[in-house]
Coordinates of C-alpha atoms in Angstrom, one line a residue:
M1 CA -6.3 -33.2 149.6
N2 CA -5.4 -36.7 148.4
K3 CA -4.5 -39.2 150.6
P4 CA -0.6 -40.1 150.1
S5 CA 0.0 -43.4 147.8
S6 CA 3.3 -44.6 150.3
T7 CA 2.9 -44.7 153.8
P8 CA 4.0 -41.1 155.3
I9 CA 7.6 -41.0 156.7
E10 CA 6.4 -40.3 159.9
D11 CA 4.2 -42.9 160.6
H12 CA 7.4 -45.3 161.5
A13 CA 9.5 -46.3 163.7
V14 CA 12.5 -48.2 164.0
I15 CA 14.4 -51.3 166.1
G16 CA 17.8 -52.5 165.4
D17 CA 20.9 -54.3 166.5
M18 CA 23.7 -51.6 165.9
Q19 CA 24.5 -53.0 162.9
T20 CA 21.3 -52.7 160.9
A21 CA 17.8 -51.6 161.0
A22 CA 14.2 -51.8 160.0
L23 CA 11.4 -49.2 159.9
V24 CA 7.7 -50.5 161.7
A25 CA 4.6 -48.7 160.0
L26 CA 1.7 -47.8 162.0
D27 CA -0.2 -50.8 160.1
G28 CA 2.3 -53.5 161.7
T29 CA 4.2 -53.5 158.4
I30 CA 8.6 -54.1 158.7
D31 CA 8.4 -51.6 155.0
F32 CA 12.1 -50.8 154.9
F33 CA 15.2 -53.5 156.2
C34 CA 18.5 -53.7 154.9
Y35 CA 20.5 -56.9 156.1
P36 CA 23.4 -57.2 157.0
N37 CA 24.3 -54.3 157.6
F38 CA 22.9 -50.4 157.6
D39 CA 24.2 -49.8 153.8
S40 CA 23.6 -53.4 152.2
P41 CA 21.0 -54.3 149.8
T42 CA 17.6 -54.3 151.0
V43 CA 15.4 -57.6 151.9
F44 CA 11.5 -55.3 152.4
A45 CA 11.6 -51.9 150.7
E46 CA 8.0 -51.4 150.4
L47 CA 8.3 -47.5 151.6
L48 CA 10.2 -46.9 148.3
D49 CA 7.9 -49.1 145.7
R50 CA 4.5 -50.5 147.2
E51 CA 4.2 -53.4 144.4
K52 CA 8.3 -54.3 143.8
G53 CA 9.8 -53.6 147.2
G54 CA 8.8 -56.0 149.5
R55 CA 7.8 -56.1 153.0
F56 CA 6.4 -57.9 156.5
R57 CA 3.9 -57.5 158.2
L58 CA 1.8 -58.8 161.4
S59 CA -1.1 -56.9 162.3
V60 CA -5.0 -57.3 162.9
T61 CA -7.5 -58.1 160.5
D62 CA -9.9 -55.4 161.3
G63 CA -9.1 -52.2 159.9
H64 CA -11.4 -50.3 162.6
L65 CA -9.1 -50.5 164.8
R66 CA -7.2 -47.4 166.2
S67 CA -3.9 -47.9 166.2
R68 CA -0.2 -46.0 167.9
Q69 CA 3.1 -46.9 168.4
L70 CA 4.8 -46.5 171.9
Y71 CA 8.3 -47.4 173.1
L72 CA 8.8 -49.2 176.0
P73 CA 10.6 -46.6 178.2
D74 CA 14.3 -46.1 178.0
T75 CA 14.2 -49.3 175.2
N76 CA 14.0 -49.5 171.6
V77 CA 11.8 -52.9 172.1
L78 CA 8.9 -51.3 170.0
I79 CA 4.7 -51.9 170.3
T80 CA 2.2 -51.5 168.4
R81 CA -1.1 -51.5 169.3
F82 CA -4.7 -51.3 168.3
Q83 CA -7.8 -50.9 169.8
G84 CA -10.8 -50.6 169.4
D85 CA -14.2 -49.9 171.2
S86 CA -14.1 -53.7 173.2
S87 CA -11.0 -54.6 171.7
V88 CA -7.0 -53.9 172.4
A89 CA -4.7 -55.7 170.8
E90 CA -0.5 -55.6 170.5
V91 CA 2.3 -56.5 168.0
S92 CA 6.0 -56.5 170.0
D93 CA 8.7 -55.6 167.5
F94 CA 12.6 -55.6 168.2
M95 CA 16.1 -56.8 167.4
P96 CA 18.4 -58.6 169.4
L97 CA 22.1 -57.2 170.5
D98 CA 23.9 -60.6 169.6
G99 CA 24.9 -59.8 165.7
S100 CA 22.0 -62.5 165.0
G101 CA 20.3 -59.4 162.5
R102 CA 17.1 -61.6 163.3
I103 CA 13.5 -59.5 164.2
I104 CA 11.7 -60.5 166.4
R105 CA 7.2 -60.1 166.6
R106 CA 5.0 -60.6 168.9
A107 CA 1.2 -60.4 168.4
K108 CA -0.8 -60.5 171.5
A109 CA -4.8 -60.5 172.5
I110 CA -5.4 -58.4 175.8
Q111 CA -8.6 -57.4 175.7
G112 CA -10.8 -59.7 173.5
D113 CA -10.3 -62.6 171.0
I114 CA -8.5 -60.7 168.0
D115 CA -7.3 -61.8 164.1
F116 CA -4.7 -61.3 163.2
C117 CA -2.6 -61.3 159.6
L118 CA 0.9 -62.0 158.8
I119 CA 2.6 -61.5 155.3
C120 CA 6.0 -62.3 154.1
E121 CA 7.4 -61.1 151.3
P122 CA 10.8 -60.5 151.1
R123 CA 12.8 -58.7 147.7
F124 CA 16.5 -59.7 147.8
D125 CA 19.3 -57.1 146.8
Y126 CA 17.3 -53.6 146.8
A127 CA 14.4 -55.8 145.4
R128 CA 15.9 -57.0 142.2
N129 CA 15.0 -60.2 143.1
V130 CA 11.8 -62.3 143.9
P131 CA 13.6 -65.0 146.8
A132 CA 11.5 -68.8 146.1
A133 CA 9.5 -70.2 149.6
E134 CA 10.0 -73.5 150.9
P135 CA 8.4 -74.7 153.8
I136 CA 10.2 -76.4 156.3
E137 CA 9.4 -77.5 159.7
G138 CA 7.9 -74.9 162.0
G139 CA 7.8 -72.4 159.0
V140 CA 9.5 -71.3 155.8
V141 CA 12.9 -70.7 153.7
F142 CA 13.3 -68.0 151.3
S143 CA 16.3 -68.5 149.0
D144 CA 17.8 -66.8 146.1
G145 CA 20.9 -69.2 145.9
E146 CA 23.0 -66.7 146.9
R147 CA 21.2 -65.5 150.4
S148 CA 18.4 -66.9 152.5
L149 CA 16.4 -66.1 155.0
Y150 CA 14.1 -68.1 157.8
L151 CA 11.1 -68.2 159.0
Y152 CA 9.7 -69.3 161.8
A153 CA 6.5 -68.8 163.4
E154 CA 3.7 -70.7 165.5
T155 CA 1.2 -70.5 163.2
P156 CA 0.9 -72.6 160.2
L157 CA 1.9 -70.7 157.1
E158 CA 0.9 -71.0 153.6
V159 CA 3.4 -71.2 151.4
G160 CA 3.6 -69.3 147.4
E161 CA 5.5 -67.8 144.7
G162 CA 8.1 -65.4 146.9
R163 CA 5.6 -65.0 149.7
A164 CA 4.2 -66.8 153.2
H165 CA 0.5 -65.9 154.4
A166 CA -1.6 -66.7 157.9
D167 CA -4.5 -65.5 159.1
F168 CA -5.2 -66.3 162.6
R169 CA -7.0 -65.8 165.7
L170 CA -5.5 -65.4 169.0
K171 CA -8.0 -65.2 172.2
E172 CA -7.5 -63.4 174.9
G173 CA -4.4 -63.1 176.9
E174 CA -2.8 -65.5 173.7
H175 CA -0.2 -64.4 172.2
A176 CA 2.3 -65.7 169.5
F177 CA 5.7 -65.3 168.2
V178 CA 7.3 -65.1 165.0
V179 CA 10.8 -65.0 164.3
L180 CA 12.7 -63.7 160.4
C181 CA 16.1 -65.5 160.7
P182 CA 18.2 -64.2 157.7
G183 CA 21.7 -65.5 156.8
R184 CA 23.4 -68.4 154.6
K185 CA 22.6 -71.6 156.5
E186 CA 19.8 -72.8 158.7
V187 CA 19.3 -71.7 161.5
P188 CA 18.1 -73.5 164.9
K189 CA 14.0 -73.8 165.1
V190 CA 12.7 -71.0 168.0
G191 CA 10.4 -71.3 170.8
H192 CA 9.0 -69.4 172.8
E193 CA 11.5 -69.7 175.6
Y194 CA 13.8 -68.7 173.3
V195 CA 11.5 -65.1 172.0
S196 CA 11.5 -64.8 175.6
A197 CA 15.0 -65.0 176.7
S198 CA 15.8 -62.8 173.7
F199 CA 13.5 -59.6 174.7
K200 CA 14.2 -59.6 178.6
A201 CA 18.1 -59.4 177.2
T202 CA 17.2 -56.9 174.7
V203 CA 15.2 -54.9 177.7
D204 CA 18.1 -55.1 180.0
F205 CA 20.8 -54.4 177.8
W206 CA 18.5 -50.7 176.5
H207 CA 17.8 -50.3 180.6
D208 CA 21.7 -50.3 181.3
W209 CA 23.2 -48.5 178.7
V210 CA 20.3 -45.5 179.4
A211 CA 21.4 -46.0 183.4
K212 CA 24.4 -45.0 182.4
G213 CA 23.9 -41.9 180.9
R214 CA 22.9 -37.8 182.3
Y215 CA 20.1 -36.3 181.5
P216 CA 18.8 -33.1 181.7
T217 CA 15.9 -32.8 184.3
R218 CA 13.7 -30.8 181.9
W219 CA 12.9 -33.4 178.5
R220 CA 14.1 -36.5 179.6
E221 CA 12.5 -38.7 178.0
I222 CA 12.5 -36.8 174.5
V223 CA 16.2 -36.5 174.8
V224 CA 16.9 -40.1 176.2
R225 CA 14.6 -41.2 173.5
S226 CA 16.9 -39.1 170.9
S227 CA 20.3 -40.6 172.8
L228 CA 18.7 -44.1 171.8
V229 CA 18.7 -43.2 168.3
L230 CA 21.9 -42.2 168.2
K231 CA 23.0 -45.6 169.8
L232 CA 20.6 -47.3 167.2
L233 CA 22.1 -46.4 164.6
S234 CA 26.2 -46.6 165.8
S235 CA 27.8 -49.7 165.1
R236 CA 28.9 -51.8 167.8
Q237 CA 31.9 -53.3 165.5
Y238 CA 33.6 -50.4 164.0
G239 CA 32.3 -47.2 166.2
S240 CA 31.4 -44.7 163.4
I241 CA 27.7 -43.7 163.5
A242 CA 25.2 -43.7 160.3
A243 CA 23.8 -40.4 159.4
A244 CA 20.3 -42.2 158.9
A245 CA 18.6 -45.6 158.4
T246 CA 17.1 -45.1 154.6
F247 CA 18.1 -44.0 151.7
G248 CA 15.7 -42.7 148.7
L249 CA 13.2 -40.6 151.1
P250 CA 13.1 -36.9 149.1
E251 CA 13.5 -33.6 150.6
V252 CA 11.5 -32.4 148.1
V253 CA 8.0 -34.9 147.2
G254 CA 8.0 -35.7 143.0
H255 CA 11.9 -34.7 143.0
S256 CA 15.0 -35.4 142.4
R257 CA 16.5 -34.4 146.1
N258 CA 16.5 -38.6 146.8
W259 CA 20.0 -39.0 148.6
D260 CA 21.5 -42.1 150.5
Y261 CA 22.3 -41.4 154.2
R262 CA 23.4 -44.9 155.0
Y263 CA 26.6 -44.0 155.7
C264 CA 29.0 -41.7 158.1
W265 CA 29.8 -38.4 158.0
V266 CA 32.7 -36.6 159.3
R267 CA 30.0 -33.4 159.8
D268 CA 28.3 -35.7 162.2
A269 CA 31.7 -35.9 164.4
A270 CA 32.2 -32.8 166.1
F271 CA 27.9 -32.6 167.1
S272 CA 28.6 -36.5 168.0
I273 CA 30.8 -36.5 170.6
Y274 CA 29.4 -33.2 171.9
A275 CA 26.4 -35.1 172.4
F276 CA 27.5 -38.2 173.7
S277 CA 30.0 -36.6 176.1
R278 CA 27.4 -34.9 177.7
L279 CA 25.2 -37.8 178.1
D280 CA 28.5 -39.5 179.6
C281 CA 28.3 -41.6 177.0
F282 CA 32.1 -42.0 177.1
E283 CA 32.6 -45.4 175.5
E284 CA 30.7 -44.4 172.2
A285 CA 32.8 -41.2 171.6
H286 CA 35.8 -42.8 172.1
A287 CA 34.8 -45.6 169.4
F288 CA 33.5 -43.0 167.0
T289 CA 37.1 -40.9 167.5
T290 CA 38.6 -43.8 167.0
F291 CA 36.9 -44.5 163.7
L292 CA 37.4 -41.5 162.3
L293 CA 40.9 -41.1 163.6
D294 CA 41.9 -44.5 161.0
R295 CA 40.3 -42.4 158.1
A296 CA 42.4 -39.9 158.8
E297 CA 45.6 -42.3 158.9
E298 CA 44.4 -43.8 156.1
C299 CA 44.8 -40.3 153.9
G300 CA 48.2 -39.7 155.4
G301 CA 46.6 -36.8 157.5
C302 CA 45.7 -34.7 154.0
E303 CA 42.8 -34.3 152.0
M304 CA 39.9 -36.6 154.3
Q305 CA 36.8 -37.6 152.7
I306 CA 33.4 -36.0 153.4
M307 CA 31.6 -39.1 154.8
Y308 CA 32.7 -43.2 154.5
A309 CA 31.2 -46.3 154.7
M310 CA 29.9 -47.6 158.1
D311 CA 33.3 -50.1 157.6
G312 CA 35.5 -47.3 156.1
R313 CA 35.1 -48.1 152.7
A314 CA 36.3 -45.2 150.5
H315 CA 34.7 -46.0 147.7
L316 CA 30.3 -45.1 147.2
P317 CA 29.6 -45.2 143.9
E318 CA 26.2 -43.7 143.4
V319 CA 23.5 -45.6 141.3
E320 CA 20.3 -44.9 140.6
L321 CA 17.9 -47.4 140.8
T322 CA 15.3 -47.0 138.0
H323 CA 13.4 -49.9 138.5
L324 CA 11.6 -48.1 141.9
S325 CA 8.8 -45.8 141.4
G326 CA 10.0 -44.2 144.7
W327 CA 8.3 -42.5 148.4
E328 CA 5.6 -40.6 146.2
N329 CA 6.8 -40.9 142.6
S330 CA 10.0 -39.4 144.3
R331 CA 12.9 -40.8 141.5
P332 CA 15.3 -41.1 141.1
V333 CA 15.8 -43.5 143.5
R334 CA 19.0 -43.5 144.5
I335 CA 22.1 -45.6 146.4
G336 CA 25.5 -44.8 147.3
N337 CA 26.5 -40.9 147.4
A338 CA 28.5 -39.2 144.5
A339 CA 28.9 -36.8 147.6
Y340 CA 31.6 -38.3 148.9
S341 CA 34.8 -37.4 145.8
Q342 CA 32.9 -33.7 147.0
L343 CA 35.5 -31.2 148.2
Q344 CA 33.9 -29.7 151.7
L345 CA 36.4 -28.1 154.0
D346 CA 34.1 -27.6 157.1
I347 CA 34.9 -31.5 157.8
Y348 CA 38.7 -30.6 158.9
G349 CA 37.4 -27.8 161.3
E350 CA 34.7 -30.6 162.7
L351 CA 37.2 -33.2 162.8
M352 CA 39.8 -31.2 165.1
D353 CA 36.5 -29.9 167.3
T354 CA 35.8 -33.5 167.7
I355 CA 39.8 -34.1 168.9
Y356 CA 39.1 -30.6 171.1
V357 CA 36.1 -32.0 172.9
A358 CA 36.7 -35.9 173.1
A359 CA 40.2 -34.7 175.0
K360 CA 38.3 -33.3 177.7
S361 CA 37.0 -36.6 179.0
L362 CA 39.4 -38.9 176.8
G363 CA 43.1 -37.3 177.1
Q364 CA 44.8 -35.8 175.1
P365 CA 46.0 -37.5 171.5
S366 CA 49.0 -39.7 171.0
K367 CA 51.8 -38.8 169.5
K368 CA 51.4 -40.7 166.3
V369 CA 47.6 -38.8 166.0
W370 CA 48.9 -35.6 166.8
R371 CA 51.5 -35.8 164.1
R372 CA 48.7 -36.8 161.6
L373 CA 47.0 -34.0 162.4
T374 CA 49.4 -31.4 162.0
V375 CA 50.6 -32.9 158.6
M376 CA 46.6 -32.3 157.9
L377 CA 46.5 -28.9 159.4
E378 CA 49.9 -27.7 156.5
W379 CA 47.7 -28.6 154.1
L380 CA 44.7 -26.8 155.1
Q381 CA 46.7 -23.5 155.5
R382 CA 47.8 -24.3 151.6
N383 CA 44.1 -24.8 150.8
W384 CA 41.6 -22.7 153.3
G385 CA 40.8 -20.0 150.8
Q386 CA 39.5 -22.4 147.9
P387 CA 36.2 -22.9 146.6
D388 CA 33.7 -25.9 147.4
E389 CA 30.9 -27.2 147.6
G390 CA 30.4 -26.3 151.3
I391 CA 28.4 -27.7 154.0
W392 CA 25.2 -28.7 152.3
E393 CA 26.9 -31.0 149.8
V394 CA 25.5 -28.6 147.1
R395 CA 25.4 -30.2 143.0
G396 CA 26.3 -26.7 141.6
P397 CA 29.5 -24.5 140.7
R398 CA 32.0 -24.1 143.2
R399 CA 31.6 -21.4 145.9
E400 CA 33.7 -20.0 148.6
F401 CA 31.1 -20.9 151.6
L402 CA 31.0 -19.1 154.8
S403 CA 29.9 -22.6 156.5
S404 CA 33.6 -23.9 155.1
R405 CA 35.5 -20.8 156.3
L406 CA 34.0 -20.6 159.6
M407 CA 35.4 -24.6 159.9
C408 CA 38.7 -23.6 158.8
W409 CA 39.4 -21.0 161.3
V410 CA 37.7 -23.4 163.9
A411 CA 40.0 -26.6 162.6
F412 CA 43.1 -24.1 163.6
D413 CA 41.7 -22.5 166.9
R414 CA 41.0 -25.6 168.1
A415 CA 44.7 -26.5 167.2
V416 CA 46.0 -23.6 169.3
R417 CA 43.9 -24.1 172.3
M418 CA 45.0 -27.8 172.5
T419 CA 48.9 -26.8 172.0
H420 CA 48.8 -24.5 175.3
K421 CA 45.7 -27.0 177.0
H422 CA 47.9 -30.1 176.3
S423 CA 51.1 -29.0 175.2
L424 CA 51.5 -30.3 172.5
P425 CA 54.1 -29.1 169.9
G426 CA 53.4 -27.9 166.3
P427 CA 53.4 -24.5 164.6
V428 CA 51.6 -22.5 167.0
E429 CA 52.6 -19.0 166.1
E430 CA 51.7 -20.5 162.4
W431 CA 48.4 -21.7 163.5
R432 CA 47.3 -18.6 165.3
Q433 CA 48.2 -16.3 162.2
T434 CA 46.5 -18.3 159.8
R435 CA 43.8 -18.5 162.1
D436 CA 43.5 -14.7 162.4
E437 CA 43.9 -14.7 158.5
I438 CA 40.6 -16.5 158.1
H439 CA 39.0 -14.4 161.1
A440 CA 39.6 -11.6 158.8
S441 CA 38.4 -12.8 155.6
I442 CA 34.9 -13.6 157.6
M443 CA 34.8 -9.9 158.7
E444 CA 35.7 -8.7 155.4
D445 CA 34.5 -10.7 152.4
F446 CA 31.6 -12.2 154.0
W447 CA 29.5 -9.2 155.7
D448 CA 27.3 -7.3 153.8
E449 CA 26.1 -3.8 155.0
E450 CA 22.7 -3.9 152.9
I451 CA 21.3 -6.3 154.1
G452 CA 22.9 -6.6 157.5
A453 CA 24.5 -9.9 157.8
F454 CA 27.1 -12.7 157.4
V455 CA 26.0 -13.7 153.5
Q456 CA 26.1 -17.4 152.3
Y457 CA 29.1 -17.2 150.0
K458 CA 31.2 -14.8 148.8
G459 CA 29.8 -12.2 146.5
S460 CA 26.4 -13.2 147.9
Q461 CA 23.3 -12.0 149.6
T462 CA 21.4 -14.5 150.3
V463 CA 21.9 -15.5 154.2
D464 CA 22.2 -20.1 154.9
A465 CA 21.3 -21.0 158.7
S466 CA 24.8 -22.7 159.2
V467 CA 25.2 -19.0 160.1
L468 CA 23.8 -20.0 163.1
L469 CA 26.8 -22.3 164.1
M470 CA 29.2 -18.9 164.5
P471 CA 28.2 -18.2 168.3
L472 CA 27.8 -22.2 168.9
M473 CA 31.2 -22.5 167.1
R474 CA 32.9 -19.8 169.7
F475 CA 33.9 -17.2 166.4
I476 CA 31.5 -14.6 167.8
N477 CA 30.2 -13.2 170.4
P478 CA 26.3 -13.3 170.8
R479 CA 25.5 -10.2 172.1
D480 CA 27.9 -8.9 169.3
R481 CA 26.3 -6.3 167.0
L482 CA 27.0 -7.9 163.3
W483 CA 25.7 -10.9 165.0
L484 CA 22.6 -9.5 166.5
R485 CA 21.4 -7.9 163.0
T486 CA 22.8 -11.2 161.2
M487 CA 20.1 -13.3 163.8
R488 CA 16.9 -10.7 162.7
A489 CA 18.1 -11.2 158.9
V490 CA 18.0 -15.5 160.0
E491 CA 14.9 -15.0 161.2
Q492 CA 13.4 -12.7 158.6
R493 CA 14.3 -15.1 155.6
L494 CA 14.1 -18.2 157.0
V495 CA 12.9 -18.4 160.1
K496 CA 8.9 -19.8 159.9
D497 CA 7.7 -19.3 164.0
C498 CA 10.2 -22.2 165.4
L499 CA 11.1 -24.0 161.5
V500 CA 14.2 -22.6 159.8
L501 CA 14.8 -23.7 156.3
R502 CA 18.7 -24.6 155.1
Y503 CA 18.8 -21.1 152.5
D504 CA 16.4 -19.3 150.4
D505 CA 15.8 -21.7 147.5
E506 CA 13.6 -19.1 146.0
A507 CA 16.1 -16.0 146.5
E508 CA 17.0 -14.8 142.6
G509 CA 20.4 -17.2 141.8
A510 CA 19.8 -20.0 144.7
E511 CA 19.2 -22.5 141.9
D512 CA 22.6 -21.3 140.2
V513 CA 24.1 -22.3 143.9
D514 CA 21.9 -25.1 144.9
G515 CA 21.7 -27.2 141.0
L516 CA 18.4 -28.5 142.2
S517 CA 15.2 -28.0 141.4
G518 CA 12.1 -27.6 143.9
R519 CA 11.8 -26.1 147.3
E520 CA 12.7 -28.1 150.2
G521 CA 11.1 -28.4 153.4
A522 CA 12.1 -26.7 156.8
F523 CA 15.5 -28.6 158.6
T524 CA 15.2 -29.6 161.6
T525 CA 19.1 -29.4 162.6
C526 CA 18.7 -25.9 161.3
A527 CA 15.9 -25.0 163.8
F528 CA 17.9 -26.4 166.9
W529 CA 20.7 -24.5 165.9
Y530 CA 18.3 -21.1 165.6
V531 CA 17.2 -21.9 169.1
E532 CA 20.1 -22.7 170.6
A533 CA 21.4 -19.6 169.1
L534 CA 18.7 -17.8 170.0
A535 CA 19.5 -18.4 174.4
R536 CA 23.3 -17.3 173.3
T537 CA 21.6 -14.2 172.3
G538 CA 19.9 -13.8 175.8
D539 CA 16.8 -14.7 175.5
V540 CA 16.3 -17.9 177.0
P541 CA 12.5 -17.9 177.9
R542 CA 11.8 -17.6 174.2
A543 CA 14.5 -19.7 172.9
R544 CA 12.6 -22.6 175.5
L545 CA 9.3 -21.4 173.7
L546 CA 10.5 -22.5 170.4
F547 CA 12.5 -25.4 171.6
E548 CA 9.1 -27.1 172.9
K549 CA 7.4 -26.0 170.4
L550 CA 9.7 -28.0 167.9
L551 CA 9.1 -31.0 169.7
S552 CA 5.8 -31.1 169.0
Y553 CA 7.0 -31.4 165.4
A554 CA 8.4 -35.2 166.3
N555 CA 6.3 -38.3 165.3
T556 CA 4.6 -40.2 168.1
V557 CA 7.7 -41.9 169.1
G558 CA 9.8 -38.7 169.9
L559 CA 11.6 -39.5 166.2
Y560 CA 12.6 -37.0 162.9
A561 CA 13.0 -37.7 159.5
E562 CA 15.2 -34.6 158.5
E563 CA 13.1 -31.8 157.3
L564 CA 9.1 -30.8 158.2
S565 CA 7.3 -30.0 155.1
P566 CA 4.7 -26.7 155.3
S567 CA 1.9 -28.6 156.8
G568 CA 4.2 -30.4 158.9
A569 CA 4.7 -34.1 157.6
H570 CA 8.6 -35.1 157.5
L571 CA 10.1 -35.4 154.5
G572 CA 13.6 -37.0 154.2
N573 CA 15.7 -39.9 155.5
F574 CA 14.3 -41.3 158.7
P575 CA 15.8 -41.2 161.1
Q576 CA 17.9 -38.4 161.3
A577 CA 20.9 -38.2 163.2
L578 CA 22.1 -35.0 162.8
T579 CA 18.6 -34.0 163.8
H580 CA 18.3 -35.9 167.4
L581 CA 22.3 -34.5 168.0
S582 CA 21.5 -31.2 167.3
L583 CA 18.2 -31.7 170.2
I584 CA 20.6 -33.3 172.0
S585 CA 22.6 -30.2 172.4
A586 CA 19.9 -27.6 173.0
A587 CA 18.5 -29.2 175.6
H588 CA 21.8 -29.5 177.8
W589 CA 22.1 -25.7 177.1
L590 CA 19.0 -24.5 177.8
E591 CA 18.7 -27.0 181.0
R592 CA 22.0 -24.7 182.3
A593 CA 21.0 -22.0 180.8
L594 CA 17.8 -21.7 183.0
D595 CA 19.2 -22.9 186.5
G596 CA 21.2 -19.8 185.9
D597 CA 24.9 -20.9 184.9
E598 CA 26.8 -18.6 183.9
G599 CA 28.6 -20.8 181.5
T600 CA 27.0 -21.1 179.3
R601 CA 26.9 -17.7 178.5
F602 CA 30.1 -18.2 175.9
A603 CA 30.1 -22.4 176.9
A604 CA 31.3 -24.1 173.3

């Protein structure tokens, strides 16, 4: 088997400051970093083009040392450790939570004298600009006239065209820092005192945040890691949550399924609020709910977009970066996402479920918010039967997808529940009638007796893993005969051990639905949905076994990309929020089931 020309996706960890994030490879290279925000242009993008992308490496020079990564427990402070028979070295990486966007790196010789190598080659504006590099006191400044990037290091730097480099040796017990300071103006010189104080403040921040949460006794470590990923991908300023830290990482190697996930999807809303509520992270739940309601306010309570920029911007034009070769030559590399203009009716169910779940801890929505939601439901009453692009954002023709119909049912079901629970005004009888009409449509138009399952879209004979949401959303009793037959069909067509495909993209007519070529990997979010759905049918021991096998597919620091290849390699953007959200949900539900909580039988 040929060795990948690109660093494997799973050979990365992530650091961040809730404004942006950077990927750190197993060899000590930061090969992906956008500044100043998650969805800003890249400064380093070697992950997407080894020659042009730009990198920031701090590593040992001895290539025979074994490397591994770990986070300091209950933090997003990363340690990359290099070990040999008689030598141990470490590089620690973190971003302070002060809004500066700085990256602090510290090399240390733990055992033996260690030779290190420092290389900084920023490439601004998605690697379209090579900045000039000029020495300054204590470091170097990179600038292209519009942007400046300051690098301070303890060791003398050799400065060349768009590049700074240093080889240095640390004796046992010694350490040396490097601080990357993005910005437009020169920043004060940094020193040991600043680095030490920033390290302590960053560790304390993450420790304090984790300490406020509530986690299952079983699988605490992986749930904490998933919660830290979600917090890291959350915007401290806006309350939005990025779907992933990256763009352009392929779902199919060498093909065109390469999207930009650095935006906030409405779809993630209900899963985010559910996860944060289970973790007792009510501040985050409130911030995200507020972000979504602001978007509903802007659209006048009618048709919302499926995604927004992290600051709420609505216009996300899709552009191909033809100068980048892509991860493993997977082209085109895209920024922006044309799916923002798609019609996806499922988002209204996810929005209403968000409000419904959030109200349990944050109280009922205000009169103003409820009026907007009422207007939105009026629009949905007229439009729920439309064909759309569906939950998976297909680039083929619009269809009447089961997932969209299901979540429209959720929208009216949650509205009815809230009017009763919170004594809110509204045409509740009309909503109940619409809800029941949608229910009848699903049961009549989407059940196929021949294959024994609810199908992907009206008139099809294919199944889709989004059907696993039916019991999770309380549409159907998980012990219902039709549901048990559907589970068997899903297992036969989509499940391989604990891995689950989104849909069978090799089935007859599948490419017409998808609009894309290439067979994608198993979708990790669907795998966790499958575990939870399986447990709700009563097979908790098997659900636990598959859940714990799924945990073994995380990378060495507990992170997941969007998908898994047949070999278990990670595919797609990284780390993916929705996967970690579904992991948290499955872990909490399983814990309650294993502890004998009868309330889990029909819990949402």
